[in-house]
C-alpha positions as protocol buffer text, in pm:
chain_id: "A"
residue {
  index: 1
  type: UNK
  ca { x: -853 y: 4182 z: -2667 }
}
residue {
  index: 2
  type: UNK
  ca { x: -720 y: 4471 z: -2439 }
}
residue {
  index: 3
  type: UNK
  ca { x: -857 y: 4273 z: -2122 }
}
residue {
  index: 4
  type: UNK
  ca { x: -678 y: 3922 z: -2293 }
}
residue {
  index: 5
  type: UNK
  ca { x: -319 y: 4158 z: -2313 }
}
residue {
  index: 6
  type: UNK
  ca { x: -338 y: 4271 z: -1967 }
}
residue {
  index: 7
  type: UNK
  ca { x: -394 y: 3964 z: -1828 }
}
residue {
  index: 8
  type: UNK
  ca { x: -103 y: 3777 z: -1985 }
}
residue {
  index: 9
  type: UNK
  ca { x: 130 y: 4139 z: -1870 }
}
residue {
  index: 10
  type: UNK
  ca { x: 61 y: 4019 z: -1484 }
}
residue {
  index: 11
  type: UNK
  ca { x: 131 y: 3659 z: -1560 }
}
residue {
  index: 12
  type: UNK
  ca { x: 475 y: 3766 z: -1776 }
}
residue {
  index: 13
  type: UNK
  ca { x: 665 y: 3912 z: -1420 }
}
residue {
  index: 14
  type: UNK
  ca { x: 830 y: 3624 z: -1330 }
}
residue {
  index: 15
  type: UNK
  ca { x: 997 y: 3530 z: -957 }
}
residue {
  index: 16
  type: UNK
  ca { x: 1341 y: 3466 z: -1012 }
}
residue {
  index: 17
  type: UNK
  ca { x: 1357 y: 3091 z: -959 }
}
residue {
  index: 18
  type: UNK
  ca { x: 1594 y: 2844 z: -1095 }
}
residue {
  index: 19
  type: UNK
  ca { x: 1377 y: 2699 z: -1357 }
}
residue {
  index: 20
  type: UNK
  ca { x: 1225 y: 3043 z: -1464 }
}
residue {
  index: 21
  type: UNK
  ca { x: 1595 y: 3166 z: -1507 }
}
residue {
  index: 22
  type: UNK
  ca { x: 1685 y: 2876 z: -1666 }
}
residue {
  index: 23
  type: UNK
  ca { x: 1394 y: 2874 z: -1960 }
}
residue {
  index: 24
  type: UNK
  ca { x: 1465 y: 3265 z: -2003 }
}
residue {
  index: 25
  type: UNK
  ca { x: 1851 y: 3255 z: -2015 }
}
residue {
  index: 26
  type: UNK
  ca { x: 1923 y: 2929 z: -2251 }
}
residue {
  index: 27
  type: UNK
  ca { x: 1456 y: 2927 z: -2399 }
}
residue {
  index: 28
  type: UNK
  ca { x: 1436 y: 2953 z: -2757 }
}
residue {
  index: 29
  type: UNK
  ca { x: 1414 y: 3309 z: -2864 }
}
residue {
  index: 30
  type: UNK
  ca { x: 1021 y: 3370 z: -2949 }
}
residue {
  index: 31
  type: UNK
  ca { x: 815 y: 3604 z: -2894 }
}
residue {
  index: 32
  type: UNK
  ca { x: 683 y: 3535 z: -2581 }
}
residue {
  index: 33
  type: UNK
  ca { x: 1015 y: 3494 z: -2445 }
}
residue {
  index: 34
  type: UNK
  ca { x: 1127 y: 3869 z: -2601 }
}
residue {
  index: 35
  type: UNK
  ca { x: 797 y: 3960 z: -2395 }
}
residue {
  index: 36
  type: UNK
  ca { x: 920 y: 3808 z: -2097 }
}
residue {
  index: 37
  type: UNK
  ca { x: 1233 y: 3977 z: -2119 }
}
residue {
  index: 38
  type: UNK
  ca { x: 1087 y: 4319 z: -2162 }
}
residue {
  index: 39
  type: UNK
  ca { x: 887 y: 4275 z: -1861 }
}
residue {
  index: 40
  type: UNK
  ca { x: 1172 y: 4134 z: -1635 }
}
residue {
  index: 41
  type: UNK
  ca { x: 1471 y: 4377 z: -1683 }
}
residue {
  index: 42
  type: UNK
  ca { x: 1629 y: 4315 z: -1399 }
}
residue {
  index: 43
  type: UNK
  ca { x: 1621 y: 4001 z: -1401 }
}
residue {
  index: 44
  type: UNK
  ca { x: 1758 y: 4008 z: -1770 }
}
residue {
  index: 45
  type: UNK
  ca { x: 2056 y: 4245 z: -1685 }
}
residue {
  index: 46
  type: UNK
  ca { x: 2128 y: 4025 z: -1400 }
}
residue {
  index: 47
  type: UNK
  ca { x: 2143 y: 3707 z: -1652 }
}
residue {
  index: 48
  type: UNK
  ca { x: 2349 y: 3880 z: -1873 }
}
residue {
  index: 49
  type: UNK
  ca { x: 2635 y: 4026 z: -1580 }
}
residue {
  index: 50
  type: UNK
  ca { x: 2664 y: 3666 z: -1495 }
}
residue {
  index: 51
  type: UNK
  ca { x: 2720 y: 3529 z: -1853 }
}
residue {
  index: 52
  type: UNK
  ca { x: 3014 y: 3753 z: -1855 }
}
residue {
  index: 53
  type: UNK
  ca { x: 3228 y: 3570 z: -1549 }
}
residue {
  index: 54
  type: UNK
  ca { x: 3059 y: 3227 z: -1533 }
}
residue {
  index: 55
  type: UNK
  ca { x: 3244 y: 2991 z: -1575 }
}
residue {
  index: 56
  type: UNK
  ca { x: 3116 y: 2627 z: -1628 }
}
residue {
  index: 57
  type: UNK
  ca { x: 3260 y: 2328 z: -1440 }
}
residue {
  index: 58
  type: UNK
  ca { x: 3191 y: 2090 z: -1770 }
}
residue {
  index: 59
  type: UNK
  ca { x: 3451 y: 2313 z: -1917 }
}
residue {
  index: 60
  type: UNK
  ca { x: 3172 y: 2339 z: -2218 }
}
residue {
  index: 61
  type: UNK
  ca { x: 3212 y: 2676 z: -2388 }
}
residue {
  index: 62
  type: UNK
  ca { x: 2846 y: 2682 z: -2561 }
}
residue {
  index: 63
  type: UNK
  ca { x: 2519 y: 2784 z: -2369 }
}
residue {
  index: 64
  type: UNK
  ca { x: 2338 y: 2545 z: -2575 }
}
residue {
  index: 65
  type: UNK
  ca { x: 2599 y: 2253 z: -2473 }
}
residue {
  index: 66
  type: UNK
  ca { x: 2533 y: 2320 z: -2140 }
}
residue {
  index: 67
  type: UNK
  ca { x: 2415 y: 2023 z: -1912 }
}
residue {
  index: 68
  type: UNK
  ca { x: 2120 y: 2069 z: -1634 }
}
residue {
  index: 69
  type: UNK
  ca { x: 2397 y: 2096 z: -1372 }
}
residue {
  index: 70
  type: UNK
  ca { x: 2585 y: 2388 z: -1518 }
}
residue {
  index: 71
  type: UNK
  ca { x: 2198 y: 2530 z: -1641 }
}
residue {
  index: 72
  type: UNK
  ca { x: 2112 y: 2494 z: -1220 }
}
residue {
  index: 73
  type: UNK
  ca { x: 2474 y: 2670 z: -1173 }
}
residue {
  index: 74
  type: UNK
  ca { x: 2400 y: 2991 z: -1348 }
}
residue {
  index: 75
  type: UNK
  ca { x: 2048 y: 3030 z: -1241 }
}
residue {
  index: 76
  type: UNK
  ca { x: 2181 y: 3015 z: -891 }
}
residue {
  index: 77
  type: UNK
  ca { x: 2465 y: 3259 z: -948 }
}
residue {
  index: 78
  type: UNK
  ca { x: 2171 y: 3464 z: -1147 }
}
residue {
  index: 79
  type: UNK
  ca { x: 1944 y: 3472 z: -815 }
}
residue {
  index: 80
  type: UNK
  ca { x: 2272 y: 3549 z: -578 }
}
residue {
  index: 81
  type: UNK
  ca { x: 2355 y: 3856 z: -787 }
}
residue {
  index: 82
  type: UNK
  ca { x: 1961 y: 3963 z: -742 }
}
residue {
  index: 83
  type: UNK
  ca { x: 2017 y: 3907 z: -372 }
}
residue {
  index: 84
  type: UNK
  ca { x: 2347 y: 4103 z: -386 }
}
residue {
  index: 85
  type: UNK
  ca { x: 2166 y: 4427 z: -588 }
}
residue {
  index: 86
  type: UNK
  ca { x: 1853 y: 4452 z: -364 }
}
residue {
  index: 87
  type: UNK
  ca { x: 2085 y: 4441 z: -59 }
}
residue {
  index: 88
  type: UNK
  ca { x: 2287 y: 4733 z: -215 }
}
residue {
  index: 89
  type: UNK
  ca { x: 1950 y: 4877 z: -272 }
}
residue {
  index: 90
  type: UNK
  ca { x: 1783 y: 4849 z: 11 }
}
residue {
  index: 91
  type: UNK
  ca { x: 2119 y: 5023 z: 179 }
}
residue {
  index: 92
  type: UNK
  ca { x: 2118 y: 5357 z: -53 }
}
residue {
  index: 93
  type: UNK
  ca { x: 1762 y: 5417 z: 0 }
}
residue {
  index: 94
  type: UNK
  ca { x: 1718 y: 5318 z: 371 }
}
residue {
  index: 95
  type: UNK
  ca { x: 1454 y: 5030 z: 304 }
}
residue {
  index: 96
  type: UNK
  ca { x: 1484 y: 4708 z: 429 }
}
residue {
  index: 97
  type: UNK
  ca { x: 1353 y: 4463 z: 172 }
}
């Protein structure tokens, strides 16, 4: 069972693409997906900065009302603030990433 959880830990770090933003950001709230979250905090804090100015060109004020254009919006804003932090990262410490 330990060997089964470790496992499934490696396959939980997610790349930030469009669709994997997409299911975490507007996916039904399981388990799996609290799991995911855990594992990807920086990804998470980055979702949840953009929710804060986003603004969606259907005008639509619900995340769940959302269509696949304004779902493809935020992920891309999502990976562009991602972009934005590691190259304020790699700055401070002198890394180029």
């Amino acid at each position: 069972m330990i060997q089964l959880l470790s496992k499934q830990a490696m396959s939980v770090v997610i790349k930030p693409t469009v669709n994997n933003i997409i299911s975490l950001w507007f996916g039904a709230d399981t388990p799996i997906r609290q799991y995911k979250i855990k594992l990807n905090p920086d990804l998470w804090k980055a979702c949840q900065r953009i929710d804060h100015s986003f603004h969606v060109s259907s005008k639509l004020r619900s995340p769940e009302q959302y269509r696949k254009s304004d779902k493809i919006a935020f992920a891309r804003a999502v990976q562009q603030e991602l972009n934005r932090l590691r190259a304020s990262m790699s700055k401070e410490t002198g890394c180029f990433a």
